[in-house]
mmCIF file of C-alpha atoms and ligand atoms in Angstrom:
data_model
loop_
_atom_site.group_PDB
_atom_site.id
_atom_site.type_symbol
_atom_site.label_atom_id
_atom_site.label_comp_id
_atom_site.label_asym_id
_atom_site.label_seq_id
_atom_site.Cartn_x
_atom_site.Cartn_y
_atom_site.Cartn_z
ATOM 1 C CA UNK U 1 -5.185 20.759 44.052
ATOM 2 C CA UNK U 2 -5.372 17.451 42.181
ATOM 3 C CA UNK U 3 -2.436 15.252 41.266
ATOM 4 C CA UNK U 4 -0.876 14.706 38.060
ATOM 5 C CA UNK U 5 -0.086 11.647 35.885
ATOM 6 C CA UNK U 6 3.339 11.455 37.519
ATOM 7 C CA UNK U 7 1.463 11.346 40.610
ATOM 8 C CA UNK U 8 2.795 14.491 42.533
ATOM 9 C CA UNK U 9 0.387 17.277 43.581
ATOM 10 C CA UNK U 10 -0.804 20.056 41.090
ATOM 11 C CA UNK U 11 -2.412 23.427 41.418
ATOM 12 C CA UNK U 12 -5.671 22.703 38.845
ATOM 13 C CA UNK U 13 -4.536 25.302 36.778
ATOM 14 C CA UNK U 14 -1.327 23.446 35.715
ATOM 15 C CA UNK U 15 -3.299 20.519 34.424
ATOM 16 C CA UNK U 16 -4.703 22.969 31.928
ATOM 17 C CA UNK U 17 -3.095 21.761 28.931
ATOM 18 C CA UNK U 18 -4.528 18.311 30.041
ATOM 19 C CA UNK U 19 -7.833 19.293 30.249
ATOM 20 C CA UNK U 20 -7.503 21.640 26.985
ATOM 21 C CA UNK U 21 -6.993 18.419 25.164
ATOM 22 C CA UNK U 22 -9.673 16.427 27.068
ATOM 23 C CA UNK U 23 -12.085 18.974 25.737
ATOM 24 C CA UNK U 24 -11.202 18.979 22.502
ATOM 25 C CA UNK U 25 -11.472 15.493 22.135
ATOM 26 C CA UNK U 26 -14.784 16.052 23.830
ATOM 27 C CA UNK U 27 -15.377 18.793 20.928
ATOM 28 C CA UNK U 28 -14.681 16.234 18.038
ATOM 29 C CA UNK U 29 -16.688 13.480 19.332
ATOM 30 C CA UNK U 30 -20.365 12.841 18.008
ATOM 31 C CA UNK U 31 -20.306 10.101 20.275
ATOM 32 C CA UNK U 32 -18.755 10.161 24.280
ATOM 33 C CA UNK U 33 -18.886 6.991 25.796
ATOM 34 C CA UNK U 34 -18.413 7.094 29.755
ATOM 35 C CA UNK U 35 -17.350 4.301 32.144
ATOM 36 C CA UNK U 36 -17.855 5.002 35.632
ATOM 37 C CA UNK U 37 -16.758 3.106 39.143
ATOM 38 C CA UNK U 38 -17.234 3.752 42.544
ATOM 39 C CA UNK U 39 -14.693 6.405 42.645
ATOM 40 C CA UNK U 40 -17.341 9.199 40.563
ATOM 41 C CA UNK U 41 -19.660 8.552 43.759
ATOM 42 C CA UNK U 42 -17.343 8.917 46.158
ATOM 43 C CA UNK U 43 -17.712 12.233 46.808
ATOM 44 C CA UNK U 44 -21.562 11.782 47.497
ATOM 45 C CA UNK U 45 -20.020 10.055 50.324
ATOM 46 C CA UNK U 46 -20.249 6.549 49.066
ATOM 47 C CA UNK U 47 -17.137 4.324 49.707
ATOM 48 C CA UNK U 48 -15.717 2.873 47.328
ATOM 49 C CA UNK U 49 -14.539 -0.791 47.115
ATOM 50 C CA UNK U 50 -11.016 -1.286 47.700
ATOM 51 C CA UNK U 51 -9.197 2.210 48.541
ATOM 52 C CA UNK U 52 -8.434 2.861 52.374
ATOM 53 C CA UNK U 53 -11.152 1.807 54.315
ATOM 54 C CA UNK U 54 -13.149 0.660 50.934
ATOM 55 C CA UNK U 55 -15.999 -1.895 51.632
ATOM 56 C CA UNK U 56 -14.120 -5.113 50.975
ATOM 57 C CA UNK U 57 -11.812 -4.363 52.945
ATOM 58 C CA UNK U 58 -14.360 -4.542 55.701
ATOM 59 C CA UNK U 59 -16.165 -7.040 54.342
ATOM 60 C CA UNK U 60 -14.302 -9.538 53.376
ATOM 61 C CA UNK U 61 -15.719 -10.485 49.766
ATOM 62 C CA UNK U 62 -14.612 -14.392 49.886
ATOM 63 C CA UNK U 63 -17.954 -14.042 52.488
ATOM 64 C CA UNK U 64 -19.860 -11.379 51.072
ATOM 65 C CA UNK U 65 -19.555 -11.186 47.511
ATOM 66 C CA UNK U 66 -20.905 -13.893 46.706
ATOM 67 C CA UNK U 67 -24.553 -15.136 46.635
ATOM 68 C CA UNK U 68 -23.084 -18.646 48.387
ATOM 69 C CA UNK U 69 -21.192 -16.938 50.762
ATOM 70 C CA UNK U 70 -24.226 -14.601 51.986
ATOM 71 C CA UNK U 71 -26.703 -17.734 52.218
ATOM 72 C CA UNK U 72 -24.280 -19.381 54.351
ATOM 73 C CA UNK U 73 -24.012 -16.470 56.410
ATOM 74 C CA UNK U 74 -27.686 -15.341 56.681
ATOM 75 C CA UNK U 75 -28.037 -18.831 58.665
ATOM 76 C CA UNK U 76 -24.928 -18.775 60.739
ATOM 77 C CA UNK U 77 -24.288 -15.074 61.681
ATOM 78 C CA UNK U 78 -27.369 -12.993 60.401
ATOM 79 C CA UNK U 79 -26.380 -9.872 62.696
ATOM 80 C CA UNK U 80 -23.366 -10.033 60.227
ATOM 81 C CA UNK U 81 -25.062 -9.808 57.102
ATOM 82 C CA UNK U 82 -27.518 -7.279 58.723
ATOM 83 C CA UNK U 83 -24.549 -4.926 59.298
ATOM 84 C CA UNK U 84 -23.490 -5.562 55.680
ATOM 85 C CA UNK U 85 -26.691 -4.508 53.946
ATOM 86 C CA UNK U 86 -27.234 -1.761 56.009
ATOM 87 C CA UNK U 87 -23.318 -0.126 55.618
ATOM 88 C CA UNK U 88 -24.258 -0.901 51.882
ATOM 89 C CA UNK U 89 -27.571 0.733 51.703
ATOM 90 C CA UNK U 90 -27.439 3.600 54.106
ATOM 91 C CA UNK U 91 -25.150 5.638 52.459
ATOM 92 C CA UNK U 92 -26.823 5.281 48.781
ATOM 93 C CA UNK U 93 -30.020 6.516 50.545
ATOM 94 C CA UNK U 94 -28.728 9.199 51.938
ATOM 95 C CA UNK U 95 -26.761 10.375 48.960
ATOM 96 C CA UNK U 96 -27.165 13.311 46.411
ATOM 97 C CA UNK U 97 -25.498 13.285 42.958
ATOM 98 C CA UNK U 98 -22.473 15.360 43.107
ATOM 99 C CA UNK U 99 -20.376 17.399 40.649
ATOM 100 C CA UNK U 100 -19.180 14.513 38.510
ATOM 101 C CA UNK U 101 -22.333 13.086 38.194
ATOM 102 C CA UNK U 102 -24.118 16.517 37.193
ATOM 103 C CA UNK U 103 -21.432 17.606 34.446
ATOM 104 C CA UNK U 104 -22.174 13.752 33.231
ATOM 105 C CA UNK U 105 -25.619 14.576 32.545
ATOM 106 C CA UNK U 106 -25.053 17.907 31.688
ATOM 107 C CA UNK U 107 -23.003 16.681 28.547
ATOM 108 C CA UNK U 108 -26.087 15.342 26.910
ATOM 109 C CA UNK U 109 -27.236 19.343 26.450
ATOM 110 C CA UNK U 110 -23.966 19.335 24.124
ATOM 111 C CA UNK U 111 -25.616 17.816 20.895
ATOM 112 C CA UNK U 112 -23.920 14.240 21.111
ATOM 113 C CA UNK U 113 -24.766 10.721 22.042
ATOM 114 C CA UNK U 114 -23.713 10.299 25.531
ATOM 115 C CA UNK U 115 -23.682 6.784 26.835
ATOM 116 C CA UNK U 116 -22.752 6.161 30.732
ATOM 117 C CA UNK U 117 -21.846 2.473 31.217
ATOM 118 C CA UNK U 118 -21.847 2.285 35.364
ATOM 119 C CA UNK U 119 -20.630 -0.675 37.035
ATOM 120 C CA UNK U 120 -22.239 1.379 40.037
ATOM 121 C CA UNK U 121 -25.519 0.244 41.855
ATOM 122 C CA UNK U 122 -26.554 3.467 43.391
ATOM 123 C CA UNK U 123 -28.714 5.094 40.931
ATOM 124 C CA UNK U 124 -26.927 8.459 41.358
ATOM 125 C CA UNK U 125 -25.847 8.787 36.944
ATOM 126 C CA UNK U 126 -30.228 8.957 36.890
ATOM 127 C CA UNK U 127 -30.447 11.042 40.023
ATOM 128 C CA UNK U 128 -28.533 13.741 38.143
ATOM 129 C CA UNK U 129 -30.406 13.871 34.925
ATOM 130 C CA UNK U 130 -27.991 11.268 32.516
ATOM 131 C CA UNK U 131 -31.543 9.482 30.761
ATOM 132 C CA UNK U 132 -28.871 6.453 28.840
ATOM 133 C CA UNK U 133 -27.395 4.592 31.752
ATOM 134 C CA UNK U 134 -26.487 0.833 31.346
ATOM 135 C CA UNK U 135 -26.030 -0.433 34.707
ATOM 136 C CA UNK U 136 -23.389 -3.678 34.108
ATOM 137 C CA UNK U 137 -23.571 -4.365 38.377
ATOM 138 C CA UNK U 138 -27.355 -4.039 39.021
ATOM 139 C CA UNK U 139 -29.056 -1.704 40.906
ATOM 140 C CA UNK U 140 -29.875 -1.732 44.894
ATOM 141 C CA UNK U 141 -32.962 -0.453 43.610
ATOM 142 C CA UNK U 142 -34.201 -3.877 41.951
ATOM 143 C CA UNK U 143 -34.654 -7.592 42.786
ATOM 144 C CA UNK U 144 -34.401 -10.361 40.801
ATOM 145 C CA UNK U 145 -36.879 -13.599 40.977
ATOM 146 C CA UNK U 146 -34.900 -16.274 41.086
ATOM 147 C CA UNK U 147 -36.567 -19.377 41.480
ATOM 148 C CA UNK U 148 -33.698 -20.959 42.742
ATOM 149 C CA UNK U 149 -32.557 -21.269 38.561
ATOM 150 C CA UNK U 150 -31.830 -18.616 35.950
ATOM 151 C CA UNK U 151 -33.430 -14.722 36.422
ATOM 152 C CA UNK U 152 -37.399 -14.481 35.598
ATOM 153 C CA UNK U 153 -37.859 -11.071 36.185
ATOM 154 C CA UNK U 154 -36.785 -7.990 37.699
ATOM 155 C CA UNK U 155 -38.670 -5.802 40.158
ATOM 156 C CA UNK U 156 -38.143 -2.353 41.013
ATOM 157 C CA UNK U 157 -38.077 -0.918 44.724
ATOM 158 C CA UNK U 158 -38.950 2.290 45.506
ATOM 159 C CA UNK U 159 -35.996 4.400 47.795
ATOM 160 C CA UNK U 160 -38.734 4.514 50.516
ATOM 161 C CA UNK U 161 -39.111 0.365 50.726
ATOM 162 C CA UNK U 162 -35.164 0.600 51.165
ATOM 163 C CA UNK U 163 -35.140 3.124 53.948
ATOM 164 C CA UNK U 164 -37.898 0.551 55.616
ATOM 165 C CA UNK U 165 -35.583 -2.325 54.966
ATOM 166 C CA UNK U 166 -32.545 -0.417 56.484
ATOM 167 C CA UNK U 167 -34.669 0.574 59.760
ATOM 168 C CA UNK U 168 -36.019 -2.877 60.526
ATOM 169 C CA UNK U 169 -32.260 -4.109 59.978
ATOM 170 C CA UNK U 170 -30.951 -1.299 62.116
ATOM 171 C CA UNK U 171 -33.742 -2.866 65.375
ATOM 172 C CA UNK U 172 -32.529 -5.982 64.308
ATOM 173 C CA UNK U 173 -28.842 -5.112 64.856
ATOM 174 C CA UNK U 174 -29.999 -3.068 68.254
ATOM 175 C CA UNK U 175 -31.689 -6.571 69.539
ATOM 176 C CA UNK U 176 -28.395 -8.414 68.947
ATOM 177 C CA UNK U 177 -30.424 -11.875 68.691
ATOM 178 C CA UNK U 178 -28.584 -13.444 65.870
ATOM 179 C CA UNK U 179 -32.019 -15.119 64.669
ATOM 180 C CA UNK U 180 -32.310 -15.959 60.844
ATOM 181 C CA UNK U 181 -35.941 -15.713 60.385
ATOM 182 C CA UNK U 182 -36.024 -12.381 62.495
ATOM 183 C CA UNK U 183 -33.048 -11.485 59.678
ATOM 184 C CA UNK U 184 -35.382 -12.748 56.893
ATOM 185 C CA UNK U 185 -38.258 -10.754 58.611
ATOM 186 C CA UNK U 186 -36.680 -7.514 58.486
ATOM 187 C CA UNK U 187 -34.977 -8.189 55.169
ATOM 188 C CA UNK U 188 -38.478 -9.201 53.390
ATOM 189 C CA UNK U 189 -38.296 -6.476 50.719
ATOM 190 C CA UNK U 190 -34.364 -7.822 49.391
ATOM 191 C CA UNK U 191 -34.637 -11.665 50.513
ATOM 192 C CA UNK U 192 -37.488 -14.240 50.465
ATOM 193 C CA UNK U 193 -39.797 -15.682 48.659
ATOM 194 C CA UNK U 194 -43.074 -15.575 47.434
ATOM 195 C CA UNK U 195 -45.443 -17.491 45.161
ATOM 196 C CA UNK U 196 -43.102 -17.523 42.064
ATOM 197 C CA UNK U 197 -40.037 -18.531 43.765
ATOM 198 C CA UNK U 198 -37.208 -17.061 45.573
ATOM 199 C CA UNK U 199 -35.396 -13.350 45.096
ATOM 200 C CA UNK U 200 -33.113 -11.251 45.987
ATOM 201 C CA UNK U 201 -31.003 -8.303 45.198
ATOM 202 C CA UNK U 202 -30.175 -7.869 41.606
ATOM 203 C CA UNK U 203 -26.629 -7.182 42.048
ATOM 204 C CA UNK U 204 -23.743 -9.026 40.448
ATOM 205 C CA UNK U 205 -21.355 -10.556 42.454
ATOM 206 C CA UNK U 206 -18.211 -12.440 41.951
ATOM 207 C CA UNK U 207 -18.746 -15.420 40.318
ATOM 208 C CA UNK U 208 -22.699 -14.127 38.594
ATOM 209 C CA UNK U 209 -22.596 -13.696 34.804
ATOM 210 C CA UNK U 210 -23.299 -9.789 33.826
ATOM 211 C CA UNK U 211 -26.793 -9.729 32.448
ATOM 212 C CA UNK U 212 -27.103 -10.407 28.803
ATOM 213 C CA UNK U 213 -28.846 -7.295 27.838
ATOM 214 C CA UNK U 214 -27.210 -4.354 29.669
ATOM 215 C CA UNK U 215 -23.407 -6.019 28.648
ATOM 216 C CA UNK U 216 -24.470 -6.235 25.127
ATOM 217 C CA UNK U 217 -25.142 -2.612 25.451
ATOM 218 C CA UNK U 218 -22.549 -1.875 26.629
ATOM 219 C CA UNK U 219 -19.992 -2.826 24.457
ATOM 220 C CA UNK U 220 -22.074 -1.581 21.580
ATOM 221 C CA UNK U 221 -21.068 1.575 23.437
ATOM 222 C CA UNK U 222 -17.542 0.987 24.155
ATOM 223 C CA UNK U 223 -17.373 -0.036 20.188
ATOM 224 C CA UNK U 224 -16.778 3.740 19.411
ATOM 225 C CA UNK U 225 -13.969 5.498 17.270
ATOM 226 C CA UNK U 226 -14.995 8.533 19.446
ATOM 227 C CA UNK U 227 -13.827 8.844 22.867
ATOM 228 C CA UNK U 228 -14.200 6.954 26.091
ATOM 229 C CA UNK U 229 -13.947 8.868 29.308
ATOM 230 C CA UNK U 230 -12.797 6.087 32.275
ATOM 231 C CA UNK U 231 -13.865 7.810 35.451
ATOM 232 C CA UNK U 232 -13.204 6.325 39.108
ATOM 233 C CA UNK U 233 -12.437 3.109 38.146
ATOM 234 C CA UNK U 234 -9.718 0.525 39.609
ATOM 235 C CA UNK U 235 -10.716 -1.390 36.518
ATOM 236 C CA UNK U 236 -9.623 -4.239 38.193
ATOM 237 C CA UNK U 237 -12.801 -6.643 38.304
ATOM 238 C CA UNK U 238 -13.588 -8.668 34.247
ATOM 239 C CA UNK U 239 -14.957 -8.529 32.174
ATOM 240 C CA UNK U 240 -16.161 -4.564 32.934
ATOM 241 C CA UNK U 241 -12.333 -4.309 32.819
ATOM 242 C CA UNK U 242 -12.611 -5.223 28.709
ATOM 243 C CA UNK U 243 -14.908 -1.990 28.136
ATOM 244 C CA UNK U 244 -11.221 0.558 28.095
ATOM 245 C CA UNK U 245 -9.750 -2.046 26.056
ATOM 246 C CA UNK U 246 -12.832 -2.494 23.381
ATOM 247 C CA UNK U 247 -12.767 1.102 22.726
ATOM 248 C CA UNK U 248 -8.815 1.277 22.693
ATOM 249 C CA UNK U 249 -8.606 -1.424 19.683
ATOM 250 C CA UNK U 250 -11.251 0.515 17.952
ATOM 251 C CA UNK U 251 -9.482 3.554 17.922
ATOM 252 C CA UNK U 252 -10.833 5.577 20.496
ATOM 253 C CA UNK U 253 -9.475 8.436 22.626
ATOM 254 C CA UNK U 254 -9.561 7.553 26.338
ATOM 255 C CA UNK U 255 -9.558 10.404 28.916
ATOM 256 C CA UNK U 256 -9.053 8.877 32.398
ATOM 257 C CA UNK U 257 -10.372 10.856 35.462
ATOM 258 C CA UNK U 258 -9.178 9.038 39.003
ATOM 259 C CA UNK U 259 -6.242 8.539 41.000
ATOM 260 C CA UNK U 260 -5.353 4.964 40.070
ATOM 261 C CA UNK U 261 -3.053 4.780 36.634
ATOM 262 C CA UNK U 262 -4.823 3.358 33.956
ATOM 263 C CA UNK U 263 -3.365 3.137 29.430
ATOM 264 C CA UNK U 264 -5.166 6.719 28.337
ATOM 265 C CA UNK U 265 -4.363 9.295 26.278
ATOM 266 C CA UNK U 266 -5.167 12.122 28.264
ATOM 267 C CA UNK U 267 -4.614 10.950 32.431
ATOM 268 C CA UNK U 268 -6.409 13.543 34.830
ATOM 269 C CA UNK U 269 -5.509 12.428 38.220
ATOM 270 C CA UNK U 270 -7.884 13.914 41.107
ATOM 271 C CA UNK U 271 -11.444 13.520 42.114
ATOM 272 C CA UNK U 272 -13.396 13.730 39.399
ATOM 273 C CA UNK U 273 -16.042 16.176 40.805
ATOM 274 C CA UNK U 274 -13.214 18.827 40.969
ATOM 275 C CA UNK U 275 -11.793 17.758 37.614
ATOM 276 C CA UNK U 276 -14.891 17.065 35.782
ATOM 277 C CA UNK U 277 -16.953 20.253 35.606
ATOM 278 C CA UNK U 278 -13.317 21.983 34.638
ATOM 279 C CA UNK U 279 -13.694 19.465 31.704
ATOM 280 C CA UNK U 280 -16.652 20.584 30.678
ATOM 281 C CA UNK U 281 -16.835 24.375 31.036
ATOM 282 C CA UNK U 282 -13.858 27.217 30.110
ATOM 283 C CA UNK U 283 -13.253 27.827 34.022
HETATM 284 P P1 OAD F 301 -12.755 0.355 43.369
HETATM 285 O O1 OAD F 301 -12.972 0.583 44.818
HETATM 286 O O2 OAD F 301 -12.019 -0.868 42.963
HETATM 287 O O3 OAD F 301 -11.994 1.597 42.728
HETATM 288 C C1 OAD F 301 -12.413 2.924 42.948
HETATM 289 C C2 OAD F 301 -11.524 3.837 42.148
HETATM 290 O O4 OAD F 301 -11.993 5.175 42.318
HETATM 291 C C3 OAD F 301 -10.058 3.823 42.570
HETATM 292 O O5 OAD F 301 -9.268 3.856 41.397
HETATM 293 C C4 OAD F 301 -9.914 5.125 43.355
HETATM 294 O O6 OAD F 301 -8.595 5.624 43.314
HETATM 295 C C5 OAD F 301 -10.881 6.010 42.599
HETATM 296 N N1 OAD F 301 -11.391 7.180 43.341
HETATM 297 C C6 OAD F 301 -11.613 7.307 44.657
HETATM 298 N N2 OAD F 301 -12.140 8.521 44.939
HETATM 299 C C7 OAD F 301 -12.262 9.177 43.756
HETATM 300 C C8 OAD F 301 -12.744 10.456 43.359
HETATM 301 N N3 OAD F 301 -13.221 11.315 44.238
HETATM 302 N N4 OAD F 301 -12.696 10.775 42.046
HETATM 303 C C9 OAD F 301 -12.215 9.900 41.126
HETATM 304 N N5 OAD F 301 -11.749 8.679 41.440
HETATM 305 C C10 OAD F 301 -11.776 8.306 42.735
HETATM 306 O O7 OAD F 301 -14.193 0.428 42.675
HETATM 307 P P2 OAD F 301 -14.616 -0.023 41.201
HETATM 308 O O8 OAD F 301 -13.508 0.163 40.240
HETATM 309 O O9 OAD F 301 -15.914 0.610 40.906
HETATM 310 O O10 OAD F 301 -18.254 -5.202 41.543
HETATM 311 O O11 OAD F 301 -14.841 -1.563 41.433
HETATM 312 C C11 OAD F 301 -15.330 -2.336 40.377
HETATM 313 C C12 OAD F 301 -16.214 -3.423 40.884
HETATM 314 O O12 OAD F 301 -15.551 -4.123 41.946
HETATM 315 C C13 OAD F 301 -17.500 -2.957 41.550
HETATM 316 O O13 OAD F 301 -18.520 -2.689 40.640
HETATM 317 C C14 OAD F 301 -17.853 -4.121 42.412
HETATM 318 C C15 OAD F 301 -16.499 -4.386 43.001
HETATM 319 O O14 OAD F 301 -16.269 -5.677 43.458
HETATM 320 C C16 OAD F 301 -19.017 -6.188 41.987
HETATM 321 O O15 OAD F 301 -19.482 -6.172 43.100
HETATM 322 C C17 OAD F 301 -19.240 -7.237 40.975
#
């Protein structure tokens, strides 16, 4: 069952004529432009941010979404941000791309230019196959030198330095000593510093500018009289909020796959690894 736009519960076959038109907007396109959110890797069994139980609403993000916030914290309550990083990392290391993600990259076999622009940080649109992902958020799987000033490079972290960082943090958390440089210790591979400066996680957080590059390709990719497809987004958080709206003005079709409402022309209301592959094939 999925739900439709009026919200009330449908068999999948009566969103037919919904997803009828999705595909033939699909057909048209030479270009299909695809913004994702948390919601197309929920069903790895990632949370997402602000539904029932989403990770804001168990970490607060006035304290953790913010690189300020998280300093202050590393030196008052480390066990705190311990738990934090670990309930963020432990599920994107144990995850596998589902559906969604695998009819995503599947739609580059079709002949077009298929652009995902992810506000995710999980890695899973590469997992599956998609090979032109623009990652607006960051990745867990990347730090950024710092030197206490602007970004001077990125490194990348292999999933098995992550799984490291998460069991060190995990003893940490078992040893309940609330001890900053034990934190820092066990956190070495995200936090520190080293003979060019300081890094950390390149993620954005509330407050961070989106990195030059990876916004400026993604609007390019929004700028399309094609189609966007909006997928598990709250599309709450600017300016990755703008990309619907770029592609709107520009004449665009927008198919919407989620549960929250959102200005589309063709609203598919469900979880998008049900809804998705129907998209895709003539089930
Ligand atoms: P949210 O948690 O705000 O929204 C997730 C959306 O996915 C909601 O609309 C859900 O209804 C929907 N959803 C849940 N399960 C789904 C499923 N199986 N299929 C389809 N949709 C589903 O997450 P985002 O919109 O990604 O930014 O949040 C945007 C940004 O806010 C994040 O990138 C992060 C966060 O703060 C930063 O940290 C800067």
């Amino acid at each position: 069952m999925v739900t439709s736009s009026e919200g009330g519960l449908l068999p999948l076959g009566e969103l037919a004529p919904l997803i009828a038109q999705a595909r033939a907007i699909i057909g048209h396109a030479t270009r299909i432009s695809i913004f994702t959110g948390a919601g197309v890797s929920a069903e790895s069994g990632i949370p997402t941010f602000r539904d029932q139980g989403g990770f804001w609403t168990r970490f607060p993000p006035a304290q953790f979404a913010n690189w300020a916030g998280l300093q202050h914290l590393i030196q008052k309550d480390p066990l705190r941000v311990a738990e934090f990083v670990v309930e963020l990392l432990r599920p994107i290391l144990n995850a596998r791309p589902n559906p969604a993600h695998e009819t995503i990259a599947a739609l580059e076999a079709l002949d077009k230019t298929v652009t995902v622009i992810t506000q995710n940080i999980d890695g899973l649109h590469q997992l599956a196959g998609s090979t032109r992902v623009i990652e607006i958020h960051g990745s867990v799987f990347e730090v950024l030198q710092t030197n206490a000033g602007p970004p001077i490079g990125i490194r990348r972290l292999q999933r098995a330095d992550l799984s490291v960082t998460v069991s060190e943090l995990e003893e940490f958390l078992r040893t309940g000593n609330s001890d900053t440089a034990r934190f820092l210790h066990a956190a070495r591979s995200i936090f520190g510093r080293n003979s060019q400066g300081f890094y950390r996680p390149n993620l954005v957080l509330f407050g961070d500018v989106l990195p030059q590059d990876a916004w400026q390709q993604a609007t390019a990719a929004a700028d399309t009289r094609d189609c966007l497809l909006v997928i598990g987004t709250s599309n709450l958080i600017t300016p990755a909020s703008t990309i619907p709206e770029i592609a709107r003005s520009k004449g665009a079709k927008i198919i919407a796959i989620g549960y929250d409402p959102c200005p589309c022309d063709v609203c598919l209301r469900g979880a998008a690894g049900i809804i998705l592959p129907y998209v895709k094939e003539n089930k």
